[in-house]
Amino acid sequence: MRLQVRRRQGLHPLALVQLRRRFLGLVNRAPSLPWEVDSGSLRYCREIIDSACGLVELYPPIQTAAHLVVPAQTERFGSIALKIGLRRLAQRRAGTREGAAIPPLSEIAALRKLADHPEFSLPVLVCADDHSWFIRQWTSGEVLSEIEGFAWNKTTVVELWKLFEKIFEIFHDAAEPWLIRDIKPSNVLYGSGKFSLFDFSTTRPLSEVNSRNRRDRLGSRAGRSWGPELLFQGKDPIGVNADYFSLATMLYQLLRRERGPVWQNETPGQEQAVAAYAVEYEKVRKKFPKSLKEVGMSGTQIDFWVACMNPDQGQRPDQFLSLNGGRFGSLASLWGRRY
């Protein structure tokens, strides 16, 4: 089986960091698995890594709820981690499926969109016949949801803002816009003074998101930071400002060190959900500005972030506010005051 490696030009190997079971913020939360990692599965992972990257040393694997993550030191790319889905790996073990796990094609496509942007730690894509894997660079740091007492100030908020401004520029301004969707503290890594978003598994083209019924996500962990338009089959098409809602909700959680408003599981539809959330949104409008002001946000910036948490997507900004002063739509009719 012939393996081909697709690599971004200028991709520099990273120094191997101390491996933590907190990596990706998933291991500590993962439920018990129906099977243990057997020697055959590890041998298969070893073969993939060695053929594609030149294996130097294999480290103990990490099991998440849905994947096996195998960190290793390699000759060609330095420190990497191979991610393989448990279900299909188990099927291969049982002889019911040939080959290894295939990550969602949308996730691979999303990662490829980052290929020309050196500020992102792009995984190395490994392809073999009709099967695909991606090998992610191993990076240091901890997920935001696991860091206690993080020092939020203007500098750190601006750095987080810059990261998502660039991500939105790549995914939202494309000829076919994509939604990141799963923006939450457990998907953002912080290390060496930098933030990075490492999970693009729920990233989808906007056209695909609009063609599906989202109601089954109500009450799920991912759905807590999603606007109602992502949870229900509403009348209006979903726009890129659904990601603004998720990002603003995450920022609210981080600055205030509390969970943001959570959807009621009993709400039967989008209109009812918006009405139920409106009560919580009034609380947000009172509390969020104070937290933003404490980290040095201007009146315009405060207005923007508060408006992004509006449950009515038609009342949210339709363009992202750039740190360089770009326009994001008029808020004058929504807000009669500055904070």
CSV table of C-alpha atoms in Angstrom, one decimal:
chain,number,residue,atom,x,y,z
A,1,MET,CA,0.0,0.0,0.0
A,2,ARG,CA,1.6,3.2,-1.1
A,3,LEU,CA,1.5,6.2,1.1
A,4,GLN,CA,1.8,9.8,0.0
A,5,VAL,CA,2.4,12.8,2.2
A,6,ARG,CA,0.9,16.2,1.5
A,7,ARG,CA,2.7,18.8,3.4
A,8,ARG,CA,2.5,22.6,3.6
A,9,GLN,CA,5.6,24.4,2.4
A,10,GLY,CA,7.6,25.7,5.3
A,11,LEU,CA,6.0,23.5,8.0
A,12,HIS,CA,8.6,23.4,10.8
A,13,PRO,CA,8.8,20.5,13.2
A,14,LEU,CA,8.0,21.4,16.8
A,15,ALA,CA,10.0,20.4,19.8
A,16,LEU,CA,8.6,17.4,21.6
A,17,VAL,CA,6.7,18.6,24.7
A,18,GLN,CA,5.8,16.8,27.8
A,19,LEU,CA,2.8,14.6,27.1
A,20,ARG,CA,-0.2,15.3,29.2
A,21,ARG,CA,-3.4,13.3,29.5
A,22,ARG,CA,-5.2,16.5,29.3
A,23,PHE,CA,-4.2,17.0,25.7
A,24,LEU,CA,-7.1,18.1,23.5
A,25,GLY,CA,-9.2,18.5,26.7
A,26,LEU,CA,-10.9,15.2,25.9
A,27,VAL,CA,-9.2,12.4,27.8
A,28,ASN,CA,-10.3,13.3,31.3
A,29,ARG,CA,-13.9,13.5,30.1
A,30,ALA,CA,-13.9,10.4,27.9
A,31,PRO,CA,-16.3,7.6,29.0
A,32,SER,CA,-15.0,4.0,29.4
A,33,LEU,CA,-14.4,2.4,26.1
A,34,PRO,CA,-15.8,-0.9,25.0
A,35,TRP,CA,-12.4,-2.3,24.0
A,36,GLU,CA,-8.8,-1.9,24.9
A,37,VAL,CA,-6.1,-0.8,22.4
A,38,ASP,CA,-4.6,-4.1,21.2
A,39,SER,CA,-1.1,-4.7,19.9
A,40,GLY,CA,-2.4,-5.2,16.4
A,41,SER,CA,-4.0,-1.7,16.4
A,42,LEU,CA,-0.8,-0.2,17.7
A,43,ARG,CA,1.3,-2.0,15.2
A,44,TYR,CA,-1.0,-0.7,12.4
A,45,CYS,CA,-0.6,2.8,13.7
A,46,ARG,CA,3.2,2.3,13.9
A,47,GLU,CA,3.2,1.2,10.2
A,48,ILE,CA,1.3,4.2,9.1
A,49,ILE,CA,3.5,6.7,11.0
A,50,ASP,CA,6.7,4.9,9.9
A,51,SER,CA,5.8,4.7,6.3
A,52,ALA,CA,4.7,8.3,6.1
A,53,CYS,CA,7.0,10.1,8.5
A,54,GLY,CA,9.9,7.9,9.5
A,55,LEU,CA,9.2,6.7,13.1
A,56,VAL,CA,11.7,7.5,15.8
A,57,GLU,CA,9.7,6.7,18.9
A,58,LEU,CA,6.1,5.9,19.6
A,59,TYR,CA,4.5,7.1,22.8
A,60,PRO,CA,1.6,5.8,24.9
A,61,PRO,CA,-1.7,6.3,23.0
A,62,ILE,CA,-4.5,8.5,24.3
A,63,GLN,CA,-8.1,7.3,24.1
A,64,THR,CA,-10.8,9.9,23.7
A,65,ALA,CA,-14.5,9.3,23.4
A,66,ALA,CA,-14.3,8.6,19.7
A,67,HIS,CA,-10.7,8.5,18.6
A,68,LEU,CA,-7.3,7.0,19.3
A,69,VAL,CA,-4.6,9.6,19.4
A,70,VAL,CA,-1.1,8.2,19.0
A,71,PRO,CA,1.8,10.7,19.7
A,72,ALA,CA,5.2,10.0,18.2
A,73,GLN,CA,8.5,11.5,17.3
A,74,THR,CA,9.3,11.3,13.6
A,75,GLU,CA,12.3,11.9,11.3
A,76,ARG,CA,10.5,14.0,8.8
A,77,PHE,CA,8.0,16.1,10.8
A,78,GLY,CA,9.2,16.1,14.3
A,79,SER,CA,6.5,15.7,17.0
A,80,ILE,CA,3.2,14.5,15.6
A,81,ALA,CA,0.0,12.7,16.7
A,82,LEU,CA,-2.0,10.3,14.6
A,83,LYS,CA,-5.7,10.4,15.1
A,84,ILE,CA,-7.9,7.4,14.2
A,85,GLY,CA,-11.5,6.8,14.8
A,86,LEU,CA,-12.2,4.0,17.3
A,87,ARG,CA,-15.3,2.6,15.6
A,88,ARG,CA,-13.6,1.9,12.3
A,89,LEU,CA,-10.4,0.8,13.9
A,90,ALA,CA,-12.5,-1.7,15.9
A,91,GLN,CA,-14.2,-2.8,12.6
A,92,ARG,CA,-10.8,-3.4,11.0
A,93,ARG,CA,-9.8,-5.4,14.1
A,94,ALA,CA,-12.9,-7.6,13.7
A,95,GLY,CA,-12.2,-8.0,10.0
A,96,THR,CA,-15.4,-6.3,8.9
A,97,ARG,CA,-13.7,-3.4,7.3
A,98,GLU,CA,-10.5,-3.0,5.4
A,99,GLY,CA,-8.2,-0.1,6.0
A,100,ALA,CA,-8.2,2.4,8.8
A,101,ALA,CA,-10.5,5.2,10.0
A,102,ILE,CA,-11.4,7.9,7.6
A,103,PRO,CA,-11.8,11.3,9.2
A,104,PRO,CA,-14.8,13.2,8.0
A,105,LEU,CA,-14.1,14.6,4.5
A,106,SER,CA,-15.4,17.9,5.6
A,107,GLU,CA,-12.8,18.1,8.4
A,108,ILE,CA,-10.0,17.2,5.9
A,109,ALA,CA,-11.3,19.8,3.5
A,110,ALA,CA,-11.5,22.4,6.3
A,111,LEU,CA,-7.9,21.7,7.3
A,112,ARG,CA,-6.7,22.0,3.7
A,113,LYS,CA,-8.2,25.5,3.6
A,114,LEU,CA,-5.5,26.5,6.2
A,115,ALA,CA,-2.7,25.3,4.0
A,116,ASP,CA,-1.5,28.7,2.9
A,117,HIS,CA,-1.6,30.2,6.4
A,118,PRO,CA,1.7,29.5,8.3
A,119,GLU,CA,0.3,30.9,11.6
A,120,PHE,CA,-1.8,27.8,11.9
A,121,SER,CA,-0.4,24.4,13.0
A,122,LEU,CA,-1.5,22.5,10.0
A,123,PRO,CA,-1.7,18.7,10.2
A,124,VAL,CA,0.2,16.6,7.7
A,125,LEU,CA,-2.2,14.8,5.5
A,126,VAL,CA,-1.4,11.1,4.8
A,127,CYS,CA,-3.3,9.4,1.9
A,128,ALA,CA,-3.3,5.8,1.0
A,129,ASP,CA,-5.4,4.6,-1.9
A,130,ASP,CA,-9.0,5.4,-1.0
A,131,HIS,CA,-8.3,5.8,2.7
A,132,SER,CA,-7.2,9.0,4.4
A,133,TRP,CA,-5.6,9.9,7.7
A,134,PHE,CA,-4.3,13.2,9.0
A,135,ILE,CA,-1.3,13.5,11.4
A,136,ARG,CA,-1.5,16.5,13.6
A,137,GLN,CA,1.5,18.3,14.9
A,138,TRP,CA,1.9,17.8,18.7
A,139,THR,CA,1.7,21.3,20.3
A,140,SER,CA,2.2,22.3,23.9
A,141,GLY,CA,-0.4,24.0,26.0
A,142,GLU,CA,-3.7,23.4,27.8
A,143,VAL,CA,-7.3,23.9,26.7
A,144,LEU,CA,-8.9,27.0,28.1
A,145,SER,CA,-11.6,25.0,29.9
A,146,GLU,CA,-8.9,23.3,32.0
A,147,ILE,CA,-6.9,26.4,33.0
A,148,GLU,CA,-8.0,27.8,36.4
A,149,GLY,CA,-7.6,31.5,37.1
A,150,PHE,CA,-6.5,32.4,33.6
A,151,ALA,CA,-5.4,36.1,33.5
A,152,TRP,CA,-7.7,37.8,31.1
A,153,ASN,CA,-6.7,41.3,30.1
A,154,LYS,CA,-6.7,43.4,27.0
A,155,THR,CA,-3.7,41.6,25.6
A,156,THR,CA,-5.1,38.1,25.9
A,157,VAL,CA,-8.5,39.1,24.7
A,158,VAL,CA,-7.0,40.8,21.7
A,159,GLU,CA,-4.9,37.7,20.9
A,160,LEU,CA,-8.0,35.5,21.0
A,161,TRP,CA,-9.8,38.0,18.8
A,162,LYS,CA,-7.0,38.1,16.3
A,163,LEU,CA,-7.1,34.3,16.0
A,164,PHE,CA,-10.8,34.1,15.2
A,165,GLU,CA,-10.7,37.2,12.9
A,166,LYS,CA,-8.2,35.3,10.8
A,167,ILE,CA,-10.1,32.0,11.0
A,168,PHE,CA,-13.3,33.8,9.9
A,169,GLU,CA,-11.5,35.6,7.1
A,170,ILE,CA,-10.5,32.2,5.8
A,171,PHE,CA,-13.8,30.4,6.2
A,172,HIS,CA,-16.4,33.1,6.0
A,173,ASP,CA,-15.1,35.1,3.1
A,174,ALA,CA,-14.7,32.2,0.7
A,175,ALA,CA,-16.7,31.8,-2.4
A,176,GLU,CA,-18.6,29.1,-0.5
A,177,PRO,CA,-18.7,30.1,3.2
A,178,TRP,CA,-18.1,27.6,5.9
A,179,LEU,CA,-19.3,27.6,9.5
A,180,ILE,CA,-16.9,26.5,12.3
A,181,ARG,CA,-19.8,25.9,14.7
A,182,ASP,CA,-18.1,24.2,17.6
A,183,ILE,CA,-16.5,27.2,19.2
A,184,LYS,CA,-16.0,26.6,22.9
A,185,PRO,CA,-13.3,26.7,25.6
A,186,SER,CA,-12.5,23.0,25.4
A,187,ASN,CA,-11.6,23.4,21.7
A,188,VAL,CA,-9.1,26.3,22.2
A,189,LEU,CA,-5.6,25.6,23.2
A,190,TYR,CA,-3.3,28.1,24.9
A,191,GLY,CA,0.4,27.7,25.1
A,192,SER,CA,3.6,29.8,24.7
A,193,GLY,CA,1.5,32.9,24.8
A,194,LYS,CA,-0.6,31.9,21.8
A,195,PHE,CA,-4.1,30.6,21.2
A,196,SER,CA,-5.0,28.0,18.6
A,197,LEU,CA,-8.3,26.3,17.6
A,198,PHE,CA,-7.6,22.6,17.0
A,199,ASP,CA,-10.9,21.0,16.4
A,200,PHE,CA,-12.6,21.5,13.0
A,201,SER,CA,-14.6,18.3,13.1
A,202,THR,CA,-18.0,20.1,13.0
A,203,THR,CA,-16.9,22.6,10.4
A,204,ARG,CA,-19.3,22.4,7.4
A,205,PRO,CA,-20.1,24.4,4.3
A,206,LEU,CA,-22.9,26.9,5.0
A,207,SER,CA,-25.0,25.3,2.2
A,208,GLU,CA,-24.8,21.9,3.9
A,209,VAL,CA,-25.7,23.4,7.3
A,210,ASN,CA,-28.8,25.0,5.8
A,211,SER,CA,-29.9,21.7,4.3
A,212,ARG,CA,-30.1,19.8,7.6
A,213,ASN,CA,-32.5,19.7,10.5
A,214,ARG,CA,-30.5,20.7,13.6
A,215,ARG,CA,-33.1,19.9,16.2
A,216,ASP,CA,-31.4,16.8,17.4
A,217,ARG,CA,-28.5,18.8,18.8
A,218,LEU,CA,-30.7,20.5,21.4
A,219,GLY,CA,-29.3,20.1,24.8
A,220,SER,CA,-26.0,18.5,23.6
A,221,ARG,CA,-22.7,19.8,24.9
A,222,ALA,CA,-21.8,21.3,21.5
A,223,GLY,CA,-25.2,22.9,21.3
A,224,ARG,CA,-24.8,25.0,24.4
A,225,SER,CA,-23.0,27.7,22.5
A,226,TRP,CA,-25.0,27.5,19.4
A,227,GLY,CA,-27.7,30.0,18.4
A,228,PRO,CA,-31.3,28.8,17.9
A,229,GLU,CA,-30.9,28.8,14.1
A,230,LEU,CA,-28.3,26.0,14.4
A,231,LEU,CA,-30.6,24.0,16.7
A,232,PHE,CA,-33.9,24.3,14.8
A,233,GLN,CA,-35.1,24.2,11.3
A,234,GLY,CA,-36.1,27.8,11.1
A,235,LYS,CA,-37.6,29.8,8.2
A,236,ASP,CA,-34.6,32.0,7.6
A,237,PRO,CA,-31.3,30.7,6.2
A,238,ILE,CA,-28.4,30.5,8.6
A,239,GLY,CA,-25.6,33.0,8.1
A,240,VAL,CA,-22.0,33.3,9.2
A,241,ASN,CA,-23.0,35.3,12.2
A,242,ALA,CA,-24.0,32.0,13.9
A,243,ASP,CA,-20.2,31.7,14.5
A,244,TYR,CA,-20.2,35.2,16.0
A,245,PHE,CA,-22.9,34.0,18.5
A,246,SER,CA,-20.7,31.0,19.5
A,247,LEU,CA,-17.6,33.1,19.9
A,248,ALA,CA,-19.3,35.8,21.9
A,249,THR,CA,-20.8,33.1,24.2
A,250,MET,CA,-17.4,31.6,24.7
A,251,LEU,CA,-15.9,35.0,25.5
A,252,TYR,CA,-18.8,35.6,28.0
A,253,GLN,CA,-18.0,32.2,29.7
A,254,LEU,CA,-14.3,32.9,29.9
A,255,LEU,CA,-14.5,36.5,31.2
A,256,ARG,CA,-17.2,35.9,33.7
A,257,ARG,CA,-16.0,32.4,34.6
A,258,GLU,CA,-19.6,31.1,34.4
A,259,ARG,CA,-21.7,29.2,31.9
A,260,GLY,CA,-23.5,31.2,29.4
A,261,PRO,CA,-27.3,31.0,29.0
A,262,VAL,CA,-28.3,27.4,28.2
A,263,TRP,CA,-31.2,26.4,26.0
A,264,GLN,CA,-34.3,24.9,27.6
A,265,ASN,CA,-34.6,21.2,26.5
A,266,GLU,CA,-38.4,21.5,26.5
A,267,THR,CA,-38.7,24.4,24.0
A,268,PRO,CA,-40.5,22.9,21.0
A,269,GLY,CA,-39.3,25.3,18.2
A,270,GLN,CA,-37.1,28.2,17.2
A,271,GLU,CA,-39.6,30.9,18.0
A,272,GLN,CA,-40.2,29.5,21.5
A,273,ALA,CA,-36.5,29.1,22.1
A,274,VAL,CA,-35.8,32.7,21.1
A,275,ALA,CA,-38.5,33.9,23.5
A,276,ALA,CA,-37.1,31.7,26.3
A,277,TYR,CA,-33.6,32.9,25.7
A,278,ALA,CA,-34.7,36.6,25.6
A,279,VAL,CA,-35.1,36.6,29.3
A,280,GLU,CA,-31.5,35.3,29.7
A,281,TYR,CA,-30.3,37.8,27.1
A,282,GLU,CA,-31.4,40.7,29.2
A,283,LYS,CA,-29.2,39.5,32.0
A,284,VAL,CA,-26.3,39.2,29.5
A,285,ARG,CA,-26.8,42.8,28.4
A,286,LYS,CA,-26.4,43.9,32.0
A,287,LYS,CA,-23.5,41.7,33.0
A,288,PHE,CA,-21.4,41.3,29.8
A,289,PRO,CA,-20.5,45.0,29.3
A,290,LYS,CA,-18.9,45.3,32.7
A,291,SER,CA,-16.7,42.3,32.1
A,292,LEU,CA,-15.6,43.6,28.6
A,293,LYS,CA,-14.9,47.1,30.0
A,294,GLU,CA,-12.7,45.6,32.7
A,295,VAL,CA,-10.4,44.1,30.0
A,296,GLY,CA,-10.2,47.4,28.1
A,297,MET,CA,-12.8,47.0,25.4
A,298,SER,CA,-14.1,50.2,23.8
A,299,GLY,CA,-17.7,51.2,23.6
A,300,THR,CA,-18.0,50.1,20.0
A,301,GLN,CA,-16.3,46.7,20.8
A,302,ILE,CA,-18.6,46.2,23.8
A,303,ASP,CA,-21.7,46.9,21.6
A,304,PHE,CA,-20.4,44.4,19.0
A,305,TRP,CA,-19.9,41.5,21.5
A,306,VAL,CA,-23.2,42.1,23.3
A,307,ALA,CA,-25.1,42.2,20.0
A,308,CYS,CA,-23.4,39.0,18.8
A,309,MET,CA,-25.2,37.1,21.7
A,310,ASN,CA,-28.6,38.2,20.5
A,311,PRO,CA,-30.8,35.1,20.0
A,312,ASP,CA,-32.4,36.8,16.9
A,313,GLN,CA,-29.8,36.3,14.1
A,314,GLY,CA,-31.4,39.2,12.3
A,315,GLN,CA,-30.4,41.5,15.1
A,316,ARG,CA,-26.8,40.4,15.2
A,317,PRO,CA,-23.9,42.0,13.2
A,318,ASP,CA,-23.7,40.6,9.7
A,319,GLN,CA,-20.0,41.3,9.5
A,320,PHE,CA,-17.2,40.6,11.9
A,321,LEU,CA,-15.7,43.6,13.7
A,322,SER,CA,-12.0,43.9,12.7
A,323,LEU,CA,-9.5,45.1,15.2
A,324,ASN,CA,-8.3,47.4,12.4
A,325,GLY,CA,-11.6,49.2,12.6
A,326,GLY,CA,-13.5,47.5,9.8
A,327,ARG,CA,-17.3,48.0,9.6
A,328,PHE,CA,-19.6,45.3,11.0
A,329,GLY,CA,-23.0,46.9,10.4
A,330,SER,CA,-24.9,49.6,12.1
A,331,LEU,CA,-25.7,49.1,15.8
A,332,ALA,CA,-27.0,52.7,16.3
A,333,SER,CA,-30.7,51.5,16.1
A,334,LEU,CA,-30.0,48.7,18.6
A,335,TRP,CA,-28.1,50.6,21.3
A,336,GLY,CA,-28.9,54.1,22.5
A,337,ARG,CA,-25.9,54.4,24.8
A,338,ARG,CA,-22.3,53.6,25.3
A,339,TYR,CA,-20.9,51.7,28.2
